[in-house]
Amino acid sequence: MSHTVVWRPKTFFYPIGNTPATSLTEYLPPDANASILALGCGDPRSVFYTIHANSKLSFDRALDFTFCDTEPAVLARNVLIFTLIHDKCDEETIEHLWKIWFDVFIEKGSFDIVVDHCTKLVNLSSDLDRWNSSPYSALIKFCTLDTLSQLRRYWELYTFKGQDAVKLKPTVLRDMKQMNATKIGKGIVLTSARSAGVMVMDMVELSHVHFKSYWETGVTGDDPAEARRSTHVNPSLLHSCSGDTFNLHYGTDPMACFHLAPAFLPIQGGGNMPAQGVSGLIPVAKAQFSQWCRSFHSRTNSGFSKTQLRFFVGDGLALCKALRYTAGTGETRTPEYADAWRATTIAFTNDYREDSADRAPLSFNVIDTSNLSDHLGPLNILIVAAPILKRDPTSALFTHSLVSTKGDGGNKVEHVSALQKIGVDLPILSLIFGIVPERVSSEFTSQSIAQEMIMSGINDSYQLFEFNIWRVSTGQGLGRIYTFSSDPMDLGEAIFASYLKLYSDEGFAGIYKGSKPVLKHYTRDTFASFLSFVKDAFTGDWDAVTERLITRVQADTTLFVGNNGYQDLCRALHMEGVMSIMPSPQRFPPASHEYIYHGWNDIPRAACVAMTVPRSKIQPLIEDGHNLAIVHCQLTGPGGNSMFWNVQTSFGRLEEVSPGPDRKLIIHEDKEGWAGTSDLIVHFVAPAWNFVQWGASKFKLALHMWGPLAVKVFRPKLGVEMCIFRTTLADSQRTYITKDRPRLASENASNPPSLVFVPKVPTFLGVLESQVVTLKFKGTEPVTFVARCPVTEEKAKTTLADKATQVEAQPATISSVRVSFKGFESTVSFPYPVDTKSLVTRIARKSSYIEVEGRVAHTVKIPVELDPFLVVLTKTGPAELSMHHVALDTLPALRSPVPVRSDPGWLERHLKFCLTEEGRQLVPGEPNPPMWDLKESILHTFTHVLKTNKGKPTVFQLSDSGELGVHTIVFASALRIDLTAHTVVADACVMPLTVDLITQGSFQQDLMTMNTSVVSLKTTMTDGEVPLWKAFLPTIVERCRTWRHEEGEKCEYVKKGKVPLTLETAEDPLCGCGRGKDLGGFESVKEWAPFKPYVTRAAISLPFSTSLLGGTAAEIRNMGKGPGERPATRSAGSGPSVTRGDRCAACGQPGKPKLLFCARCKVAKYCSPACQKADWKKHKPSCS
């Protein structure tokens, strides 16, 4: 295992999600097949929502999900729910399913459904062949036989044989209330508040009211009669791997799974609003639940459905490593353990064989890790997930995180991105893994964090949910990776700096981060695996790199127990093939007494050390419940004390077979695990030379706990040394040294994979070529990349050799440069964004190559000509990478017209929060960046549709400030709530104007007619904003596309080889593939009908800053106390872009061409930067 072994005798049960459902395909092109890996998958809410969001698409895309969770009860429940709704989807079934999913106590009818259906599942799952002949086999797959066996055990428990579900209710209700009193007490729980998104402020009070009601009654509804009718305990919420008692996590609230903004807004087809109490929330959640169920039932029962749901019980890191192993070797039986506390290794079913007719996916274009990086360590996630992410620019890896803060807890508390705390510099990670986080490759995201900012201020946690997505480097096409050269000494120093960061918990400075204890995430295997990637990518003198590294490690004194892990490090480096640092045992004289290797003909470099720990030593610690600690082994001998972190544990009996030098160990595993009575079996791999010179009795072998979390809880029982059990290697009843790891008794002994030395598999699969770059350092920080463009064609070589030949190197994107000279053009790419303003070009005319050097960009500012809204051309067509895809017709739309009693203040409040962070970066008196102006235009759209035109269809004429006038017309038919991004989106159609278009027939007369019958507002833009809109249009079209692009060069994007087609004011940046197709609400406005052939549907929303920008949590709290000030919005009118009464705060004149809002307070307005600067001293005291 790459992660440390966590002592977890009892873990809380998470069968119900604690965040709103999301679409797992929203970052893929809408017509791309999806292979999705969900690690730590939790409940099925996002699967249901993904299928629902895809239900309105015209594409028959394949959806192949692989779900992984360490808790078998979670997956057993999921299969129960999936198969129930697959069978039947009437109103009665959906109501029962709601109760089964969410309620601790259910009515007899729902209980009977659980028992009857689980009896059916038990009968169908007696073995894999039986399941494969069942009616569910086409939909439900199991990755391993072990998974099927574990899930079947829970289905048997759900039949509740020999138990009385009615009599058990008082006990469970008492346990529920006791847990709530112990963990929550009088505290306020706002778990579900973020589910309201843009309406989070309205949800705060109701959030705790519902939470309190749920934990008092055990049912989701607030009707006392419903609670009385719910007489039976829900079997699927009672059993988990921690036992057969109530163990639901104390923060669980079913409302957190849904999108509750519609409960507070005037939604088309919705009921009364805003919600009056909890009773107003439940119908909204149930309506969404019903839609999800119907979409799932419809898709999985359609004859052409391409949907498969695969399940794996075990550790997510282990699954990824096993998939990579099978992909690289073709073997379905892998050496990876399924879990740190079990002896079962991962052996995939025949679906994963190379000759399988429909082979299960071994790589994925979506890998969702939820926020597992907080629990497993982000580097561990990247190491195992990056190799199985498909090398396609549209693939996405998600590593979300709850980011904490730095500061004094007062007014100077700053949020720190999880990307800054990985332990390895991002340019190095991007170089060796070939993936780049969106936050460093783009200025913006389509995901709003406004609700997170508000929650952070309200609940005093100072935490934010950080949305992180990694994309394949844009220079990496299919089958292409980066390799690199570097100064070996510099690289060695940089790697050592990462070593110190990864293991900072082993030094005084890192044991506590602030006042919060840190759970150790990384074993020495993490570091060795990371180095394996570096070695595979490095083209220089690797021996010099490792020599420098080891010298620094050996001399280090900052990690006061770091040297105790040196033997473990040597073992890990050797086994990963990074370097041969473990000495041969044959170099040392054998012990004269109690020689451990007596009779061995050959001694391998590494040996397996196994030990059984008496149950009596661990049972008192198990009784301490949910407390977490790290366990590791220590080996103490004449040569010193060594710590080994990569230990494997299981419960059962260890049997020695084939006595002698080639003896084998077999584990008879106790299926009851923590709840059983068996001893604990621990084994690890150690350098074999340690045991040569001294006899067995000279070595003490012990199992210890580690870290401040362990000390706090277990020191009274374990003492200062935190030792659980200690013996010597002379204890032949409890300690063993063998050539191979122990094998589970139930596993086939014939031709097992090597248990100590795992065969090396390719770093990335399907790689056909690589591009070499040079990485330069300043100290330990990567500062520049050098990319070489070779010239291989003889004629081009001759041309380049001529000193008169002019060579041009122009940025193509922020991570690529177009190199050209007469008769030659090529593009070189960097693995990470560079500063395109400081590029240096070197020409080697005799050697026939051109080098371009670029500084690593720490702050991304993308000029419009370098594609700030990136749309790439792939083999399957254009693909938008900047914003997530939205299925507009599935999103709730505001009523048209909006009821008079509806308060539009929610929109102003939301928009203000969305821009507060980046607004603080603007400099008073200086011109606003064009990107800020574009955002103001979008705010103008939202506020005027809602406030000025009461939600009715509105036309916006986007005009430049010069003679060309209107360049684009936006037909906004409705405002919708983007449920997963927690923001507002305008459902619109766009029509770029060209000379050819406006001179056609009656076009101008149609425009005049429309302007007199439909509200039409004109927005005048600055010169820098117009090309940004031209660049923005393809993105907002692609992100809601429901149609296919024309094949080949029939699509103008493909024909011209670029997106957008142009940035010129009077030209059209869009291809014509989507004109007139699936226009949504546009077609219901008869006055717009003449323009149908020329418009394309678009989803317009704010591009939010990708950076948290260190915003102070204290300021966020103050912002959350009131409705907020007026957001930055545009003034508008059918003629000049100024509303009566709007004047410059300094000179009293109208805008030139528009008024600019003060970026900090968003209240004061100025006609020009000069007026704003002149008024600053006067305005500063009142500027918030």
Coordinates of N, CA, C and O in Angstrom, one line a residue, residues 107-201:
E107 N -41.8 2.2 6.7 CA -43.1 1.5 6.9 C -43.0 0.0 6.5 O -42.0 -0.4 5.8
K108 N -43.9 -0.8 6.9 CA -43.9 -2.2 6.6 C -43.8 -2.5 5.1 O -43.0 -3.5 4.7
G109 N -44.5 -1.8 4.3 CA -44.4 -2.0 2.9 C -43.0 -1.9 2.3 O -42.6 -2.7 1.5
S110 N -42.3 -0.8 2.7 CA -41.0 -0.6 2.3 C -40.0 -1.7 2.8 O -39.1 -2.2 2.1
F111 N -40.3 -2.1 4.1 CA -39.5 -3.2 4.7 C -39.6 -4.5 3.9 O -38.6 -5.2 3.6
D112 N -40.8 -4.8 3.6 CA -41.1 -6.0 2.8 C -40.4 -6.0 1.5 O -39.9 -7.1 1.0
I113 N -40.4 -4.9 0.8 CA -39.7 -4.8 -0.5 C -38.2 -5.1 -0.3 O -37.6 -5.8 -1.1
V114 N -37.6 -4.5 0.7 CA -36.2 -4.8 1.0 C -35.9 -6.3 1.2 O -35.1 -6.9 0.6
V115 N -36.7 -6.9 2.0 CA -36.5 -8.3 2.3 C -36.8 -9.2 1.1 O -36.0 -10.0 0.8
D116 N -37.8 -8.9 0.4 CA -38.2 -9.7 -0.8 C -37.1 -9.6 -1.9 O -36.7 -10.5 -2.5
H117 N -36.7 -8.3 -2.1 CA -35.7 -8.1 -3.2 C -34.3 -8.6 -2.8 O -33.6 -9.2 -3.7
C118 N -34.0 -8.5 -1.6 CA -32.6 -9.0 -1.2 C -32.6 -10.5 -1.2 O -31.6 -11.2 -1.5
T119 N -33.8 -11.1 -0.9 CA -33.9 -12.6 -1.0 C -33.6 -13.0 -2.5 O -32.9 -14.0 -2.8
K120 N -34.2 -12.2 -3.4 CA -34.0 -12.5 -4.8 C -32.5 -12.3 -5.2 O -31.9 -13.1 -5.9
L121 N -31.9 -11.2 -4.7 CA -30.5 -11.0 -5.0 C -29.6 -12.1 -4.4 O -28.6 -12.5 -5.1
V122 N -29.9 -12.6 -3.2 CA -29.1 -13.7 -2.6 C -29.2 -14.9 -3.5 O -28.2 -15.6 -3.8
N123 N -30.4 -15.2 -4.0 CA -30.5 -16.4 -4.9 C -29.8 -16.2 -6.2 O -29.3 -17.2 -6.7
L124 N -29.7 -15.0 -6.7 CA -29.1 -14.8 -8.0 C -27.6 -14.7 -7.9 O -26.9 -14.7 -8.9
S125 N -27.0 -14.6 -6.7 CA -25.6 -14.3 -6.5 C -24.8 -15.5 -5.8 O -23.8 -15.3 -5.3
S126 N -25.4 -16.7 -5.9 CA -24.7 -17.8 -5.3 C -23.3 -18.0 -5.9 O -22.4 -18.5 -5.3
D127 N -23.2 -17.7 -7.2 CA -21.9 -17.7 -7.8 C -21.9 -16.8 -9.0 O -23.0 -16.3 -9.4
L128 N -20.8 -16.6 -9.6 CA -20.7 -15.6 -10.7 C -21.5 -16.1 -12.0 O -22.1 -15.3 -12.7
D129 N -21.5 -17.4 -12.2 CA -22.2 -17.9 -13.4 C -23.7 -17.7 -13.2 O -24.4 -17.3 -14.2
R130 N -24.2 -17.9 -12.0 CA -25.6 -17.7 -11.7 C -25.9 -16.2 -11.9 O -27.0 -15.9 -12.5
W131 N -25.1 -15.3 -11.5 CA -25.4 -13.9 -11.7 C -25.4 -13.5 -13.2 O -26.2 -12.8 -13.6
N132 N -24.4 -14.1 -13.9 CA -24.3 -13.7 -15.3 C -25.4 -14.2 -16.1 O -25.6 -13.8 -17.3
S133 N -26.2 -15.1 -15.6 CA -27.4 -15.6 -16.3 C -28.7 -14.9 -15.8 O -29.8 -15.2 -16.2
S134 N -28.5 -13.9 -14.9 CA -29.6 -13.3 -14.2 C -30.1 -12.1 -15.1 O -29.4 -11.7 -16.0
P135 N -31.3 -11.6 -14.9 CA -31.8 -10.4 -15.7 C -31.0 -9.1 -15.4 O -31.2 -8.2 -16.2
Y136 N -30.1 -9.1 -14.4 CA -29.3 -7.9 -14.1 C -27.9 -7.9 -14.7 O -27.2 -7.0 -14.5
S137 N -27.5 -9.0 -15.3 CA -26.1 -9.2 -15.7 C -25.6 -8.2 -16.7 O -24.5 -7.9 -16.7
A138 N -26.5 -7.8 -17.6 CA -26.1 -6.8 -18.6 C -25.8 -5.4 -18.0 O -25.0 -4.7 -18.5
L139 N -26.5 -5.2 -16.9 CA -26.3 -3.8 -16.2 C -25.3 -3.9 -15.1 O -24.5 -3.0 -15.0
I140 N -25.4 -4.8 -14.2 CA -24.6 -4.9 -13.0 C -23.4 -5.9 -13.2 O -23.7 -7.1 -13.5
K141 N -22.2 -5.4 -13.0 CA -21.0 -6.3 -13.1 C -20.2 -6.2 -11.8 O -20.2 -5.2 -11.1
F142 N -19.5 -7.3 -11.6 CA -18.6 -7.3 -10.4 C -17.1 -7.4 -10.8 O -16.8 -8.3 -11.6
C143 N -16.3 -6.6 -10.3 CA -14.9 -6.6 -10.8 C -14.2 -7.8 -10.3 O -13.3 -8.3 -11.0
T144 N -14.5 -8.3 -9.1 CA -13.9 -9.5 -8.5 C -14.9 -10.4 -7.9 O -16.0 -9.9 -7.5
L145 N -14.6 -11.7 -7.7 CA -15.5 -12.6 -7.0 C -15.6 -12.2 -5.6 O -16.7 -12.4 -5.0
D146 N -14.5 -11.7 -5.0 CA -14.6 -11.2 -3.6 C -15.6 -10.2 -3.4 O -16.3 -10.2 -2.4
T147 N -15.8 -9.3 -4.4 CA -16.8 -8.2 -4.3 C -18.2 -8.8 -4.2 O -19.0 -8.5 -3.4
L148 N -18.4 -9.8 -5.2 CA -19.8 -10.4 -5.2 C -20.0 -11.1 -3.9 O -21.1 -11.0 -3.3
S149 N -19.0 -11.8 -3.3 CA -19.2 -12.5 -2.1 C -19.5 -11.6 -0.9 O -20.4 -11.8 -0.1
Q150 N -18.8 -10.4 -0.9 CA -19.0 -9.5 0.2 C -20.4 -8.8 0.1 O -21.1 -8.7 1.1
L151 N -20.8 -8.5 -1.1 CA -22.1 -7.8 -1.2 C -23.2 -8.8 -0.9 O -24.3 -8.5 -0.3
R152 N -23.0 -10.1 -1.3 CA -24.1 -11.1 -1.0 C -24.3 -11.3 0.5 O -25.4 -11.4 1.0
R153 N -23.2 -11.2 1.2 CA -23.3 -11.3 2.7 C -24.2 -10.2 3.3 O -25.0 -10.4 4.2
Y154 N -24.2 -9.0 2.7 CA -25.0 -7.9 3.2 C -26.5 -8.1 2.8 O -27.4 -7.8 3.5
W155 N -26.6 -8.6 1.6 CA -28.0 -8.8 1.1 C -28.7 -9.9 2.0 O -29.9 -9.8 2.3
E156 N -27.9 -10.9 2.5 CA -28.4 -11.8 3.4 C -28.8 -11.2 4.7 O -29.8 -11.5 5.3
L157 N -27.9 -10.2 5.2 CA -28.3 -9.5 6.4 C -29.5 -8.7 6.3 O -30.3 -8.6 7.2
Y158 N -29.7 -8.1 5.1 CA -30.9 -7.3 4.9 C -32.2 -8.1 4.9 O -33.3 -7.5 5.0
T159 N -32.2 -9.4 4.8 CA -33.4 -10.2 4.8 C -33.9 -10.3 6.3 O -35.0 -10.8 6.5
F160 N -33.0 -9.9 7.2 CA -33.4 -9.8 8.6 C -34.0 -11.1 9.2 O -34.9 -11.1 10.1
K161 N -33.4 -12.2 8.8 CA -33.9 -13.5 9.4 C -33.6 -13.6 10.9 O -32.5 -13.3 11.3
G162 N -34.6 -14.0 11.6 CA -34.4 -14.2 13.1 C -34.4 -12.9 13.9 O -34.0 -12.9 15.1
Q163 N -34.7 -11.8 13.2 CA -34.8 -10.5 14.0 C -36.1 -9.9 13.8 O -36.8 -10.1 12.8
D164 N -36.5 -9.0 14.7 CA -37.8 -8.3 14.7 C -37.5 -6.8 14.5 O -37.0 -6.1 15.4
A165 N -37.7 -6.4 13.3 CA -37.4 -5.0 12.9 C -38.3 -4.0 13.6 O -37.9 -2.8 13.8
V166 N -39.4 -4.4 14.2 CA -40.3 -3.5 14.9 C -39.7 -3.3 16.3 O -39.6 -2.2 16.9
K167 N -39.4 -4.4 17.0 CA -38.9 -4.4 18.3 C -37.5 -3.7 18.4 O -37.2 -3.2 19.5
L168 N -36.8 -3.7 17.3 CA -35.5 -3.1 17.3 C -35.5 -1.6 17.2 O -34.5 -0.9 17.6
K169 N -36.6 -1.0 16.8 CA -36.7 0.4 16.6 C -36.3 1.2 17.8 O -35.5 2.2 17.8
P170 N -36.9 1.0 19.0 CA -36.5 1.8 20.2 C -35.0 1.8 20.5 O -34.5 2.9 20.9
T171 N -34.4 0.7 20.3 CA -32.9 0.6 20.5 C -32.2 1.5 19.5 O -31.3 2.3 19.9
V172 N -32.5 1.4 18.3 CA -31.9 2.2 17.2 C -32.1 3.7 17.4 O -31.2 4.5 17.3
L173 N -33.4 4.0 17.8 CA -33.7 5.4 18.0 C -32.9 6.0 19.2 O -32.5 7.1 19.1
R174 N -32.8 5.2 20.2 CA -32.0 5.6 21.4 C -30.5 5.8 21.0 O -29.9 6.8 21.3
D175 N -30.0 4.9 20.2 CA -28.6 5.0 19.7 C -28.4 6.3 18.8 O -27.4 7.0 18.9
M176 N -29.4 6.5 18.0 CA -29.4 7.7 17.2 C -29.3 9.0 18.0 O -28.5 9.9 17.7
K177 N -30.2 9.1 18.9 CA -30.3 10.3 19.8 C -29.0 10.4 20.6 O -28.5 11.5 20.8
Q178 N -28.5 9.3 21.1 CA -27.2 9.3 21.8 C -26.1 9.8 21.0 O -25.3 10.6 21.5
M179 N -26.0 9.4 19.8 CA -24.9 9.8 18.9 C -25.0 11.3 18.6 O -24.1 12.1 18.7
N180 N -26.2 11.8 18.4 CA -26.5 13.2 18.1 C -26.1 14.0 19.3 O -25.5 15.1 19.2
A181 N -26.4 13.5 20.5 CA -26.1 14.3 21.7 C -24.6 14.3 22.0 O -24.1 15.4 22.4
T182 N -24.0 13.2 21.7 CA -22.5 13.1 22.0 C -21.7 14.0 21.0 O -20.8 14.7 21.3
K183 N -22.1 13.8 19.7 CA -21.2 14.5 18.6 C -21.7 15.9 18.3 O -20.9 16.7 17.9
I184 N -23.0 16.2 18.4 CA -23.5 17.5 18.0 C -23.9 18.3 19.2 O -23.5 19.5 19.3
G185 N -24.6 17.7 20.2 CA -25.0 18.4 21.3 C -25.9 19.6 20.9 O -26.9 19.5 20.2
K186 N -25.5 20.8 21.4 CA -26.3 22.0 21.0 C -25.7 22.7 19.8 O -26.1 23.9 19.5
G187 N -24.8 22.1 19.1 CA -24.2 22.7 17.9 C -25.2 22.8 16.8 O -26.3 22.2 16.8
I188 N -24.8 23.7 15.8 CA -25.7 23.9 14.7 C -25.0 23.2 13.5 O -23.8 23.4 13.2
V189 N -25.8 22.4 12.8 CA -25.3 21.6 11.6 C -25.9 22.2 10.4 O -27.2 22.2 10.2
L190 N -25.1 22.6 9.4 CA -25.6 23.2 8.2 C -25.2 22.4 7.0 O -24.9 22.9 5.9
T191 N -25.1 21.1 7.2 CA -24.6 20.2 6.1 C -25.3 20.4 4.8 O -24.7 20.5 3.7
S192 N -26.6 20.6 4.8 CA -27.4 20.7 3.6 C -27.5 22.1 3.1 O -28.1 22.3 2.0
A193 N -27.0 23.1 3.7 CA -27.2 24.5 3.3 C -26.6 24.7 1.9 O -27.2 25.4 1.1
R194 N -25.4 24.1 1.6 CA -24.8 24.3 0.3 C -25.6 23.7 -0.8 O -25.4 24.0 -2.0
S195 N -26.5 22.8 -0.5 CA -27.4 22.2 -1.6 C -28.3 23.3 -2.2 O -28.8 23.0 -3.3
A196 N -28.5 24.4 -1.5 CA -29.3 25.5 -2.1 C -28.5 26.3 -3.1 O -29.1 27.2 -3.7
G197 N -27.2 26.2 -3.2 CA -26.5 26.9 -4.2 C -26.6 28.4 -4.1 O -26.3 29.0 -3.1
V198 N -27.2 29.0 -5.1 CA -27.4 30.5 -5.1 C -28.3 31.0 -4.0 O -28.3 32.2 -3.7
M199 N -29.1 30.1 -3.4 CA -30.0 30.5 -2.4 C -29.5 30.0 -1.0 O -30.3 29.8 -0.1
V200 N -28.2 29.9 -0.8 CA -27.7 29.3 0.4 C -28.1 30.1 1.6 O -28.3 29.5 2.7
M201 N -28.1 31.4 1.5 CA -28.5 32.2 2.7 C -29.9 31.9 3.1 O -30.2 31.9 4.3

